[in-house]
Short mmCIF file of C-alpha atoms in Angstrom, two decimals:
data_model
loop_
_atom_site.label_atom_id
_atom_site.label_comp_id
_atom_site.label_asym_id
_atom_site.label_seq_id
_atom_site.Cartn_x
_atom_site.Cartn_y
_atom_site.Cartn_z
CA UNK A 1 155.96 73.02 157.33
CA UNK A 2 153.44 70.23 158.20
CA UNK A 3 154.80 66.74 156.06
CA UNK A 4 152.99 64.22 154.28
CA UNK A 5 152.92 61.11 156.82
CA UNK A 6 151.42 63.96 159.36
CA UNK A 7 148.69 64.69 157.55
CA UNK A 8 147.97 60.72 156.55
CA UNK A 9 147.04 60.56 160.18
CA UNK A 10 143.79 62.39 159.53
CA UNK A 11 142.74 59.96 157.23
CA UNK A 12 140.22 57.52 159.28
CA UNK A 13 139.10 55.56 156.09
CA UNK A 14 141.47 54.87 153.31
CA UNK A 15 139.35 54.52 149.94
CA UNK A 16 139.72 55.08 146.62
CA UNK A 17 138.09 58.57 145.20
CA UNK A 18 135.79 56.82 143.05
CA UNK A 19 132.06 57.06 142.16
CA UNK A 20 131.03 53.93 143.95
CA UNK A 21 132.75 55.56 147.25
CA UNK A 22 131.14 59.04 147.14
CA UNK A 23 127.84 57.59 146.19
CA UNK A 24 128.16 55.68 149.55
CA UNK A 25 129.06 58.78 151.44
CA UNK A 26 126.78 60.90 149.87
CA UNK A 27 123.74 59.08 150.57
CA UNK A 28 124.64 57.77 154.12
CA UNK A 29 125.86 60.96 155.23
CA UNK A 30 129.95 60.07 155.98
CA UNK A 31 130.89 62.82 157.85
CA UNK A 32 134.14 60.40 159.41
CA UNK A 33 137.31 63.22 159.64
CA UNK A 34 138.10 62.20 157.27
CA UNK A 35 137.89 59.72 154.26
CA UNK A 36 140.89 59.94 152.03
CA UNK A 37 142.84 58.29 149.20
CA UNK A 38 146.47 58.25 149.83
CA UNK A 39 149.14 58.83 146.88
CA UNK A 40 153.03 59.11 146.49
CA UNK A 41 152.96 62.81 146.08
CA UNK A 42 149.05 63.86 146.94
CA UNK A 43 146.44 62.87 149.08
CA UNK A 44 143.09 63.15 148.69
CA UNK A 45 140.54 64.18 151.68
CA UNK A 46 137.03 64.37 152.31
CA UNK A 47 134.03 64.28 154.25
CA UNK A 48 130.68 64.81 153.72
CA UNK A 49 128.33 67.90 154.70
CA UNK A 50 125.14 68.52 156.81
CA UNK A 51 123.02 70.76 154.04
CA UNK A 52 123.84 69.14 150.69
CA UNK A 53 125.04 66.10 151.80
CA UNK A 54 126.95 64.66 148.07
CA UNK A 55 128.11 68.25 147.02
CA UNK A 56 131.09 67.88 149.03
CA UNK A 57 134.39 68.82 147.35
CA UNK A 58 137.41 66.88 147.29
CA UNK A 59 140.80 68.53 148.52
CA UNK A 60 143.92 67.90 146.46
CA UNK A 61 146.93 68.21 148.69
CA UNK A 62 150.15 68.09 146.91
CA UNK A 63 153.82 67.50 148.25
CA UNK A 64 157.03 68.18 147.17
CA UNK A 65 160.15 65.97 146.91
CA UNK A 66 160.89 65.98 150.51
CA UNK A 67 157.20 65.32 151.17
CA UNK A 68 156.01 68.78 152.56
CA UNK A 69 152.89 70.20 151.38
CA UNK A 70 153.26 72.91 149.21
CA UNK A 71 149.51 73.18 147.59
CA UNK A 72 145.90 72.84 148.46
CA UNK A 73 143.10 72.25 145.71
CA UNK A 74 139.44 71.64 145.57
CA UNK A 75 137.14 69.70 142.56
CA UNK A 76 134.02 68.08 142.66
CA UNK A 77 133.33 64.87 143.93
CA UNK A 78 132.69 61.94 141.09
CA UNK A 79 128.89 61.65 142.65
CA UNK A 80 128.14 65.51 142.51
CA UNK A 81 129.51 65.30 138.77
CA UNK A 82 127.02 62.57 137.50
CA UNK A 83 123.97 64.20 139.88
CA UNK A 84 124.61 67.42 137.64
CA UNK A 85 124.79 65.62 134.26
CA UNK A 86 121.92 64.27 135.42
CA UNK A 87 119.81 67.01 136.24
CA UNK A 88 120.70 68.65 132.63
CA UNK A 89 119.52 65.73 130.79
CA UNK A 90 116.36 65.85 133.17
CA UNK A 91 115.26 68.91 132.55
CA UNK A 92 116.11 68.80 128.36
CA UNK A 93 113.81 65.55 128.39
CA UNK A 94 111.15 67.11 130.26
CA UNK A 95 111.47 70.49 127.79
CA UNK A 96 111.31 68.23 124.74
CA UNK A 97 108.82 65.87 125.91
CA UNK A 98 106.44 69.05 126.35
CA UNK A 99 108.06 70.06 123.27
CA UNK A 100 106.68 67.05 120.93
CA UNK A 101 103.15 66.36 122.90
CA UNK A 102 101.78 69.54 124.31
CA UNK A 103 100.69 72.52 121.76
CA UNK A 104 102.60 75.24 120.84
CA UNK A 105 101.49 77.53 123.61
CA UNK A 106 101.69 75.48 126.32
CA UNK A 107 105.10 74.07 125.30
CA UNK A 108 106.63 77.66 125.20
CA UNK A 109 105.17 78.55 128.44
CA UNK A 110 106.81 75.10 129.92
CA UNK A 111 110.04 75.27 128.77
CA UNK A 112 110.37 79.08 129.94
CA UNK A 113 108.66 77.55 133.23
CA UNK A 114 111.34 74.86 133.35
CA UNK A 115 114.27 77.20 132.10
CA UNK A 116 113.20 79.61 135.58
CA UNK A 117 113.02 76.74 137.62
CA UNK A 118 116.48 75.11 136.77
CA UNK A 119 117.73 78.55 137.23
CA UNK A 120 116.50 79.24 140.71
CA UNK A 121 117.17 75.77 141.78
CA UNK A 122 121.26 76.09 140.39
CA UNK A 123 121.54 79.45 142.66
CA UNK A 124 120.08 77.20 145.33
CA UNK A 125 122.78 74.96 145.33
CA UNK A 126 125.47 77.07 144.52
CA UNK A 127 124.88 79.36 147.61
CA UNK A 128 124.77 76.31 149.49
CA UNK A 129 127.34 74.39 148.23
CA UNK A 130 129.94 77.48 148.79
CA UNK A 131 128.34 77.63 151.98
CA UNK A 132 129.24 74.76 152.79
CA UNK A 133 132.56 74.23 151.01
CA UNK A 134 134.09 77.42 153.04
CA UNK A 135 133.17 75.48 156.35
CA UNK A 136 134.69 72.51 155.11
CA UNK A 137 138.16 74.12 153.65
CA UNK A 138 138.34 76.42 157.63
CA UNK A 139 137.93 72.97 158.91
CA UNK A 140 140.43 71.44 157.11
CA UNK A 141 143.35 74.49 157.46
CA UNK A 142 143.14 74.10 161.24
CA UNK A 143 143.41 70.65 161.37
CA UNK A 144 146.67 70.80 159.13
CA UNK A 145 147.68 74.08 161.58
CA UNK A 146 147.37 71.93 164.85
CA UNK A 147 149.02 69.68 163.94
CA UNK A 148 152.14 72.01 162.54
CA UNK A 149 151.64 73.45 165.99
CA UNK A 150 151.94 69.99 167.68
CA UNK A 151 154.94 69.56 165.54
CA UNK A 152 156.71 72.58 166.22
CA UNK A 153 156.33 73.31 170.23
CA UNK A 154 157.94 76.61 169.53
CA UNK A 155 154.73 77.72 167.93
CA UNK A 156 152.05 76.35 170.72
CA UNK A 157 152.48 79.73 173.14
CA UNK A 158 151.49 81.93 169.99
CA UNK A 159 148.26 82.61 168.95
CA UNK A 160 146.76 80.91 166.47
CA UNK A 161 146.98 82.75 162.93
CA UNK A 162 143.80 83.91 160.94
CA UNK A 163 143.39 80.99 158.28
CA UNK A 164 141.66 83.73 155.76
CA UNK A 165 138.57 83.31 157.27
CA UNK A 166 137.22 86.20 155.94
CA UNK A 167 133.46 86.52 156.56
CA UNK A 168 131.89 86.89 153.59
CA UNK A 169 129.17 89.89 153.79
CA UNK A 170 125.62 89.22 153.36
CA UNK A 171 124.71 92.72 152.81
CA UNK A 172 126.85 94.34 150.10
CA UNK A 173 124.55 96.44 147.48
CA UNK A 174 125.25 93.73 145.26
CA UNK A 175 123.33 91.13 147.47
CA UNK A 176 120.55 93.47 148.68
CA UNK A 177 119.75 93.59 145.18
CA UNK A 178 120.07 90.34 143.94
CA UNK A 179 117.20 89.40 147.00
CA UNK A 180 115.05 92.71 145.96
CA UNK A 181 115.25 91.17 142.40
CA UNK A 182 114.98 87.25 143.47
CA UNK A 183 112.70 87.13 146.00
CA UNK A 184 109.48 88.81 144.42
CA UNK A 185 110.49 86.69 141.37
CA UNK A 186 110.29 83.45 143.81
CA UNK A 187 106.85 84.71 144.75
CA UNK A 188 105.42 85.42 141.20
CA UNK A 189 107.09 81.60 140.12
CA UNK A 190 105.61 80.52 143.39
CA UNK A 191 101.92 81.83 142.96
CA UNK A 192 102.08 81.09 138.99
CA UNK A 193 102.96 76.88 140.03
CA UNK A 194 99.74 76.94 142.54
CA UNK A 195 97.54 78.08 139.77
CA UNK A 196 98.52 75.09 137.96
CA UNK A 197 95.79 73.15 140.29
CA UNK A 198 92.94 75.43 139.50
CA UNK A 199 90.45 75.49 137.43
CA UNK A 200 91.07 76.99 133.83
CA UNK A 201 94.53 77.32 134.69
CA UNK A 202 96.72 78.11 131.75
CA UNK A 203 99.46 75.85 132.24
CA UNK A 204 98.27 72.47 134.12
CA UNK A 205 101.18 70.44 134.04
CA UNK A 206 100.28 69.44 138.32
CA UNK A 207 103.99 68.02 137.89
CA UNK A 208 105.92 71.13 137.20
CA UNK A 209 103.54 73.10 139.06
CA UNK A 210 104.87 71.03 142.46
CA UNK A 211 108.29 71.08 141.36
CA UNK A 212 107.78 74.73 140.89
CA UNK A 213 106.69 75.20 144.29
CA UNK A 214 109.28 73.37 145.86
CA UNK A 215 112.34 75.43 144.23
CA UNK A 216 110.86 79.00 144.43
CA UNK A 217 110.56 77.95 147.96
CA UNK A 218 113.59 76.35 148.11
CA UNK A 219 116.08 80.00 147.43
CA UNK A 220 114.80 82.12 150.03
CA UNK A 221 114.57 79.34 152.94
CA UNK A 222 118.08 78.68 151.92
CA UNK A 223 119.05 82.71 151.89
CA UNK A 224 117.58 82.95 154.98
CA UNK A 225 118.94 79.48 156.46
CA UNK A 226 122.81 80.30 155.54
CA UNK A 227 121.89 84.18 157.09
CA UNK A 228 121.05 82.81 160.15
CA UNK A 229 123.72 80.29 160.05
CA UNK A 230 126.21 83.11 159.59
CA UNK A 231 124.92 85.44 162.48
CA UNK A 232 124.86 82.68 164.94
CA UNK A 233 128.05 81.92 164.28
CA UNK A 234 129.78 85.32 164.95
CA UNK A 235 127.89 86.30 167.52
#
């Protein structure tokens, strides 16, 4: 079993796990192995990541009496927290500001415009951020497992064990037809944004219409992104 003072080696930066912190990491990209706030019985580790930068989790590792880790948990980060509470009130302003100054037709057709686009652009980032978050927790298992190793010299000649790496599939029926399903959707949500600039258009919020274009834009270059990602990787 790997022990508590062990793993408080990893820890280059000793902070507390508070907003100011991960605001500061989020935004200027602290990818230091790793930053960590140190407690009697749990310590708690992170880093930031290269695609979402503040949607890092935070890993909970808890110890027993004689200070040898006996769990592993993840949350979210303080900073990815408020960012989300954020983006709700955002887009509930922006649907009741259309609501109380546009007319009735154009309000309806905004707030179903909005409702898509906050859709699309929360499977964006939850692709990503479990992505990303499965990197980070591999990362983190064989850090803690070299250092057992290192600890234990018995164990160095054997080969090192599979940390559940299992490589998630990117072409299970399920998938295939989420994309046959998403990605024309993109395209209609993508063309129906760009007629916001032209002439007559029904809807001509020029603010949406951008924001539109940027998120149905945003899931398949991500898809495709995190595909690649994934290939290179295992070949």
């Amino acid at each position: 079993m790997v022990e508590k003072k062990d793993i408080e080696k990893l820890i280059i930066q000793n902070k507390k796990s508070n907003l100011k912190n991960h605001w500061n990491d989020a935004f200027f990209y602290n990818t230091t192995k790793y930053s960590g706030e140190i407690k009697p019985n749990e310590l708690l580790i992170w880093r930031s990541v290269h695609f979402l930068r503040g949607a890092y989790p935070i890993f909970h590792l808890t110890f027993d009496q004689n200070g040898e880790l006996n769990g592993i948990k993840t949350e979210n980060n303080p900073f990815y927290k408020l960012l989300n509470n954020i983006s709700i009130g955002f887009f509930l302003l922006l649907a009741l500001v259309l609501l109380f100054t546009s007319e009735f037709k154009t309000a309806f057709i905004g707030i179903i415009g909005i409702s898509v686009i906050g859709t699309l652009l929360h499977l964006v980032m939850s692709k990503a951020k479990k992505y990303e978050t499965k990197i980070l927790t591999d990362e983190l298992k064989e850090a803690i497992e070299n250092i057992e190793r290192i600890n234990n010299p018995e164990l160095i000649n054997k080969p090192k064990t599979e940390l559940k790496k299992e490589n998630i599939k990117e072409w299970t029926f399920m998938k295939i037809l989420t994309r046959l399903l998403l990605y024309p959707f993109c395209l209609f949500i993508l063309i129906f944004s760009i007629t916001a600039f032209l002439p007559g258009a029904i809807f001509k919020s020029k603010t949406l219409g951008v924001f539109g274009i940027i998120v149905s834009l945003a899931y398949p270059f991500t898809d495709l992104i995190i595909i690649f990602r994934k290939n290179k990787n295992q070949s």
